Coordinates of C-alpha atoms and ligand atoms in Angstrom, one line a residue:
Chain A
X1 CA 204.4 136.4 56.6
X2 CA 202.4 135.5 59.6
X3 CA 203.3 138.7 61.4
X4 CA 203.0 140.8 58.3
X5 CA 199.4 139.9 57.9
X6 CA 198.3 141.0 61.3
X7 CA 196.5 144.1 62.3
X8 CA 197.9 147.3 61.2
X9 CA 201.1 145.9 60.0
X10 CA 201.3 144.4 56.5
X11 CA 198.8 144.5 53.7
X12 CA 196.9 147.8 54.2
X13 CA 193.4 147.8 53.1
X14 CA 192.8 151.5 54.0
X15 CA 193.9 153.4 51.0
X16 CA 192.3 156.6 52.1
X17 CA 193.9 156.5 55.5
X18 CA 197.5 156.6 54.5
X19 CA 199.7 159.4 55.3
X20 CA 200.5 161.5 52.4
X21 CA 204.1 162.5 52.3
X22 CA 205.8 164.8 50.0
X23 CA 206.7 163.8 46.5
X24 CA 210.4 163.4 46.8
X25 CA 211.1 164.6 43.3
X26 CA 214.6 163.9 42.1
X27 CA 216.3 160.6 41.8
X28 CA 218.6 161.2 44.7
X29 CA 216.1 162.8 47.0
X30 CA 213.7 160.0 46.7
X31 CA 216.2 157.3 47.2
X32 CA 216.6 156.8 50.9
X33 CA 215.4 159.8 52.8
X34 CA 214.4 158.7 56.2
X35 CA 212.3 161.7 56.6
X36 CA 210.1 163.4 54.1
X37 CA 209.2 167.0 53.9
X38 CA 205.9 168.6 54.6
X39 CA 202.8 166.9 53.2
X40 CA 201.2 168.1 50.0
X41 CA 197.7 167.4 48.8
X42 CA 198.4 167.3 45.1
X43 CA 200.3 164.0 44.9
X44 CA 198.2 162.7 42.0
X45 CA 198.5 165.9 40.1
X46 CA 201.2 166.2 37.4
X47 CA 204.3 168.1 38.6
X48 CA 205.4 171.2 36.7
X49 CA 207.9 168.9 35.1
X50 CA 205.1 166.6 33.9
X51 CA 203.2 169.6 32.4
X52 CA 206.3 170.8 30.7
X53 CA 207.0 167.4 29.3
X54 CA 203.6 166.9 27.9
X55 CA 203.7 170.4 26.3
X56 CA 207.1 169.5 24.8
X57 CA 205.7 166.2 23.5
X58 CA 202.7 167.8 22.0
X59 CA 205.0 170.3 20.4
X60 CA 207.0 167.7 18.6
X61 CA 210.1 167.7 20.8
X62 CA 211.8 164.5 19.6
X63 CA 214.6 164.7 22.2
X64 CA 212.1 164.9 25.0
X65 CA 210.3 161.9 23.5
X66 CA 213.5 159.8 23.1
X67 CA 214.5 160.7 26.7
X68 CA 211.2 159.6 28.2
X69 CA 211.1 156.4 26.1
X70 CA 214.5 155.5 27.4
X71 CA 213.8 156.5 31.0
X72 CA 210.6 154.4 31.2
X73 CA 212.0 151.5 29.2
X74 CA 213.0 149.3 32.2
X75 CA 209.9 150.2 34.3
X76 CA 207.5 149.4 31.4
X77 CA 209.3 146.1 30.6
X78 CA 208.9 145.0 34.1
X79 CA 205.3 146.1 34.2
X80 CA 204.6 144.2 31.0
X81 CA 206.4 141.2 32.5
X82 CA 203.7 140.9 35.2
X83 CA 201.2 140.0 32.5
X84 CA 203.0 138.5 29.5
X85 CA 205.6 135.7 29.2
X86 CA 209.0 136.3 27.7
X87 CA 211.1 139.2 26.7
X88 CA 209.8 139.6 23.2
X89 CA 206.2 139.8 24.3
X90 CA 207.1 142.4 26.9
X91 CA 209.0 144.5 24.4
X92 CA 206.0 144.3 22.1
X93 CA 203.8 145.7 24.9
X94 CA 206.2 148.5 25.5
X95 CA 206.3 149.5 21.9
X96 CA 202.6 149.3 21.7
X97 CA 202.3 151.5 24.7
X98 CA 204.4 154.2 23.1
X99 CA 202.2 154.1 20.0
X100 CA 199.2 154.5 22.3
X101 CA 200.9 157.4 24.1
X102 CA 201.7 159.1 20.8
X103 CA 198.1 158.8 19.7
X104 CA 196.7 159.8 23.0
X105 CA 198.9 162.8 23.8
X106 CA 196.0 165.2 23.3
X107 CA 193.9 163.2 25.7
X108 CA 196.4 163.4 28.6
X109 CA 194.6 165.1 31.4
X110 CA 196.1 166.8 34.4
X111 CA 194.7 164.1 36.7
X112 CA 197.7 161.9 37.1
X113 CA 201.4 162.1 36.7
X114 CA 202.7 161.4 33.2
X115 CA 204.3 158.2 34.4
X116 CA 201.1 157.0 36.0
X117 CA 199.3 157.7 32.8
X118 CA 201.8 155.8 30.7
X119 CA 201.6 152.9 33.1
X120 CA 197.8 152.8 32.8
X121 CA 198.1 152.5 29.1
X122 CA 200.8 149.9 29.4
X123 CA 198.8 147.8 31.9
X124 CA 195.9 147.8 29.5
X125 CA 198.0 146.7 26.6
X126 CA 199.7 144.1 28.7
X127 CA 196.4 142.8 30.0
X128 CA 195.0 142.4 26.5
X129 CA 198.1 140.6 25.3
X130 CA 198.5 138.5 28.4
X131 CA 195.8 136.1 27.5
X132 CA 192.4 135.3 28.9
X133 CA 193.5 134.2 32.4
X134 CA 195.2 137.5 33.2
X135 CA 193.0 139.9 31.3
X136 CA 190.7 140.8 34.1
X137 CA 193.2 140.9 36.9
X138 CA 193.9 144.4 38.1
X139 CA 197.4 145.3 39.1
X140 CA 196.5 145.7 42.7
X141 CA 195.5 142.0 42.7
X142 CA 198.5 140.9 40.8
X143 CA 200.7 142.6 43.4
X144 CA 198.8 141.6 46.5
X145 CA 201.4 140.9 49.3
X146 CA 199.1 138.1 50.5
X147 CA 199.8 136.2 47.4
X148 CA 203.5 137.0 47.4
X149 CA 206.2 134.9 49.1
X150 CA 206.6 136.5 52.5
X151 CA 208.5 135.2 55.4
X152 CA 210.7 137.0 57.9
X153 CA 213.4 139.4 56.8
X154 CA 216.0 137.1 58.3
X155 CA 216.3 133.4 59.1
X156 CA 214.6 133.0 62.5
X157 CA 217.7 131.1 63.6
X158 CA 219.5 134.5 63.6
X159 CA 217.5 135.4 66.7
X160 CA 217.2 133.8 70.2
X161 CA 214.2 131.5 70.4
X162 CA 211.1 132.0 72.6
X163 CA 211.9 130.8 76.1
X164 CA 215.4 132.2 76.0
X165 CA 216.0 134.9 78.5
X166 CA 216.7 137.3 75.6
X167 CA 214.2 135.9 73.2
X168 CA 214.0 138.0 70.1
X169 CA 217.5 139.3 70.5
X170 CA 220.3 138.5 68.1
X171 CA 221.7 135.0 68.2
X172 CA 223.8 135.6 65.1
X173 CA 224.2 139.3 64.7
X174 CA 224.6 140.9 61.3
X175 CA 228.1 140.1 60.0
X176 CA 229.9 143.3 59.9
X177 CA 230.9 144.3 56.4
X178 CA 234.6 144.9 55.8
X179 CA 235.9 148.4 56.0
X180 CA 236.3 148.4 52.2
X181 CA 232.7 147.2 51.7
X182 CA 231.8 150.6 50.5
X183 CA 234.2 150.2 47.6
X184 CA 233.1 146.7 47.0
X185 CA 229.4 147.7 46.9
X186 CA 230.0 149.9 43.8
X187 CA 232.3 147.4 42.1
X188 CA 230.9 145.8 38.9
X189 CA 230.9 142.4 40.5
X190 CA 228.6 143.5 43.3
X191 CA 226.3 145.3 40.9
X192 CA 225.9 142.1 39.0
X193 CA 225.3 140.3 42.3
X194 CA 222.5 142.8 43.1
X195 CA 221.0 142.3 39.7
X196 CA 221.0 138.6 40.2
X197 CA 219.4 139.1 43.6
X198 CA 216.7 141.2 42.1
X199 CA 216.1 138.6 39.4
X200 CA 215.5 136.0 42.2
X201 CA 212.8 138.1 43.8
X202 CA 209.1 137.6 43.2
X203 CA 207.8 139.8 40.3
X204 CA 205.9 142.0 42.8
X205 CA 208.9 142.5 45.0
X206 CA 211.2 143.1 42.0
X207 CA 209.1 145.8 40.4
X208 CA 208.6 147.7 43.6
X209 CA 212.3 147.7 44.6
X210 CA 213.5 148.4 41.1
X211 CA 211.2 151.4 40.7
X212 CA 212.1 152.7 44.1
X213 CA 215.8 152.1 44.4
X214 CA 217.1 151.8 40.8
X215 CA 214.8 154.1 38.9
X216 CA 214.5 156.4 41.9
X217 CA 210.8 156.8 42.0
X218 CA 209.1 158.1 45.1
X219 CA 206.8 155.9 47.1
X220 CA 203.9 158.0 46.0
X221 CA 204.7 157.5 42.3
X222 CA 205.1 153.8 42.8
X223 CA 201.8 153.5 44.6
X224 CA 200.0 155.6 42.0
X225 CA 201.5 153.8 39.0
X226 CA 201.1 150.3 40.4
X227 CA 197.7 150.9 42.1
X228 CA 199.3 149.8 45.4
X229 CA 198.4 151.1 48.9
X230 CA 201.3 152.6 50.7
X231 CA 201.2 149.8 53.3
X232 CA 201.3 147.1 50.6
X233 CA 204.1 148.9 48.8
X234 CA 206.2 149.0 52.0
X235 CA 205.6 145.3 52.6
X236 CA 206.9 144.4 49.2
X237 CA 209.7 146.8 49.4
X238 CA 210.7 145.4 52.8
X239 CA 210.8 141.8 51.6
X240 CA 212.8 142.8 48.6
X241 CA 215.4 144.9 50.3
X242 CA 215.8 142.4 53.1
X243 CA 216.5 139.6 50.7
X244 CA 219.0 141.8 48.7
X245 CA 220.7 142.8 51.9
X246 CA 221.1 139.1 52.9
X247 CA 222.7 138.3 49.5
X248 CA 225.1 141.2 50.0
X249 CA 225.9 140.1 53.5
X250 CA 226.8 136.6 52.3
X251 CA 228.9 138.0 49.5
X252 CA 230.8 140.6 51.5
X253 CA 231.5 138.3 54.5
X254 CA 232.7 135.6 52.2
X255 CA 234.9 138.1 50.3
X256 CA 236.3 139.3 53.7
X257 CA 237.2 135.8 54.8
X258 CA 238.7 134.8 51.5
Chain B
X1 CA 224.4 138.2 72.5
X2 CA 223.0 141.6 71.7
X3 CA 221.8 142.3 75.1
X4 CA 223.3 144.7 77.5
X5 CA 220.4 144.5 79.8
X6 CA 218.2 147.1 78.2
X7 CA 217.5 145.6 74.8
X8 CA 216.9 142.2 73.4
X9 CA 214.5 141.2 76.1
X10 CA 211.6 140.0 74.2
X11 CA 208.0 140.0 75.2
X12 CA 208.5 136.2 75.4
X13 CA 208.7 136.5 71.6
X14 CA 204.9 136.8 71.6
X15 CA 203.5 136.6 68.1
X16 CA 202.0 139.7 66.8
X17 CA 203.1 142.8 64.9
X18 CA 206.8 143.6 65.1
X19 CA 207.6 145.6 68.1
X20 CA 210.6 147.7 69.1
X21 CA 211.3 145.7 72.3
X22 CA 213.2 143.0 70.4
X23 CA 215.8 142.9 67.7
X24 CA 213.7 140.6 65.6
X25 CA 210.9 143.2 65.7
X26 CA 213.3 146.1 64.9
X27 CA 214.6 144.2 61.9
X28 CA 211.0 143.9 60.6
X29 CA 210.3 147.6 61.1
X30 CA 213.4 148.9 59.4
X31 CA 211.6 149.7 56.1
X32 CA 208.8 151.4 57.9
X33 CA 211.4 153.4 59.7
X34 CA 213.3 154.4 56.5
X35 CA 210.0 155.2 54.9
X36 CA 209.0 157.4 57.8
X37 CA 205.8 155.4 58.2
X38 CA 206.1 154.7 61.9
X39 CA 203.8 156.4 64.4
X40 CA 205.8 159.0 66.4
X41 CA 205.8 157.0 69.6
X42 CA 206.9 153.8 67.8
X43 CA 209.6 155.8 66.0
X44 CA 210.9 157.1 69.2
X45 CA 211.1 153.6 70.7
X46 CA 212.7 152.3 67.5
X47 CA 215.4 155.0 67.8
X48 CA 215.9 154.3 71.5
X49 CA 216.5 150.7 70.7
X50 CA 219.1 151.6 68.2
X51 CA 220.8 153.8 70.7
X52 CA 221.2 150.8 72.9
X53 CA 221.8 148.1 70.4
X54 CA 224.8 148.1 68.2
X55 CA 223.8 145.1 66.2
X56 CA 220.5 146.6 65.1
X57 CA 222.4 149.8 64.3
X58 CA 224.7 147.8 62.1
X59 CA 221.7 146.2 60.5
X60 CA 220.0 149.5 59.7
X61 CA 223.3 150.8 58.2
X62 CA 223.5 147.7 56.0
X63 CA 220.0 148.3 54.8
X64 CA 220.9 151.8 53.9
X65 CA 224.1 150.6 52.1
X66 CA 222.0 148.1 50.2
X67 CA 219.7 150.8 49.0
X68 CA 222.6 153.0 47.9
X69 CA 224.3 150.0 46.2
X70 CA 221.0 149.1 44.4
X71 CA 220.9 152.7 43.1
X72 CA 224.1 152.0 41.2
X73 CA 222.7 149.1 39.3
X74 CA 222.5 150.1 35.6
X75 CA 219.1 151.0 34.3
X76 CA 217.9 149.1 31.3
X77 CA 218.2 151.3 28.2
X78 CA 216.0 151.0 25.2
X79 CA 217.6 149.3 22.1
X80 CA 218.7 151.9 19.6
X81 CA 216.7 150.3 16.8
X82 CA 213.6 150.3 18.8
X83 CA 214.1 153.9 19.8
X84 CA 214.6 154.9 16.2
X85 CA 211.4 153.2 15.2
X86 CA 209.4 154.9 17.9
X87 CA 210.9 158.3 17.2
X88 CA 209.9 157.9 13.6
X89 CA 206.4 157.0 14.5
X90 CA 206.3 160.0 16.8
X91 CA 207.6 162.3 14.1
X92 CA 205.0 161.3 11.6
X93 CA 202.2 161.6 14.2
X94 CA 203.3 165.1 15.0
X95 CA 203.5 165.9 11.3
X96 CA 200.0 164.5 10.7
X97 CA 198.7 166.6 13.5
X98 CA 200.1 169.7 12.1
X99 CA 198.9 169.0 8.6
X100 CA 195.6 167.2 9.0
X101 CA 195.1 167.2 5.3
X102 CA 198.4 165.7 4.3
X103 CA 199.4 162.1 4.4
X104 CA 200.4 160.9 7.8
X105 CA 199.7 158.2 10.3
Ligands
ZN301 ZN1 218.5 145.2 68.6

């Protein structure tokens, strides 16, 4: 947390200064690409897929509607969960959101992606239902990394202490995962473990990691939909992924030794 | 333990932004690296550290494996009854739009 708040690293106040990288598009492409293709300037414009989707929805395509309702179900539930308490209240917000989308289809303008537009509607509904104390809080404030539990990615004990000749080097290196870890990682048990680990995260960390790594959204989509700066998005993503990795490490090492 | 003489030597673990000279710094930069958000010179130093430091390489691979594993977690589907209700609302809204005079929503 300390380090994350210092200059240039951590919460990033300069929204305009961020480097625009290409919208990664598909689920797989956006997942863990270390490099991103050439920059585009139209990140906040709907993609051709968005335009086609909205045209289909205006045209009465029920399958397209059902598909997008299902696809955005988890993301919208988590967004609602930032404002309202309990599953039932979140589900109510989500249903309300879709009714708003249905009514507003003709008002969708080509100034944001479809997902961002739906998220805006949902955030407004959730805010209204969330009660007085949350009503005026913008998403960006709710998801501010400065108010989110930070801390280092790993227990500081894992590294050699200041004063040591190799201070900052590994004291307890990452436990190597067993050769069959790959298989274990896809097993149902491990999936449940990751789900539990996600549930343990702060709401801000959880929604960012889930959108990125489970729903397969690009960082640009997440930033636009959650009103996050790219820097803040990365801080939350880093905290989330680091914690989930640590849970997997404990699990896989224990399984290995069992 | 990680050190082979070229890595792990900290800048006396001076507080400040994570840096590529130490493993603890590399660990904190992993996400920036995977997101391609590092400045080119920092990225080059990051990769140089990985070339020399097996433990950090393992750590990076484990972060990648974590991301892939998370991608296999089931998405949360909408309840069939809820979906039916919403599709019905959608259907009548579409109908009402086509026949503004008729009964609709
Ligand atoms: Zn290292």
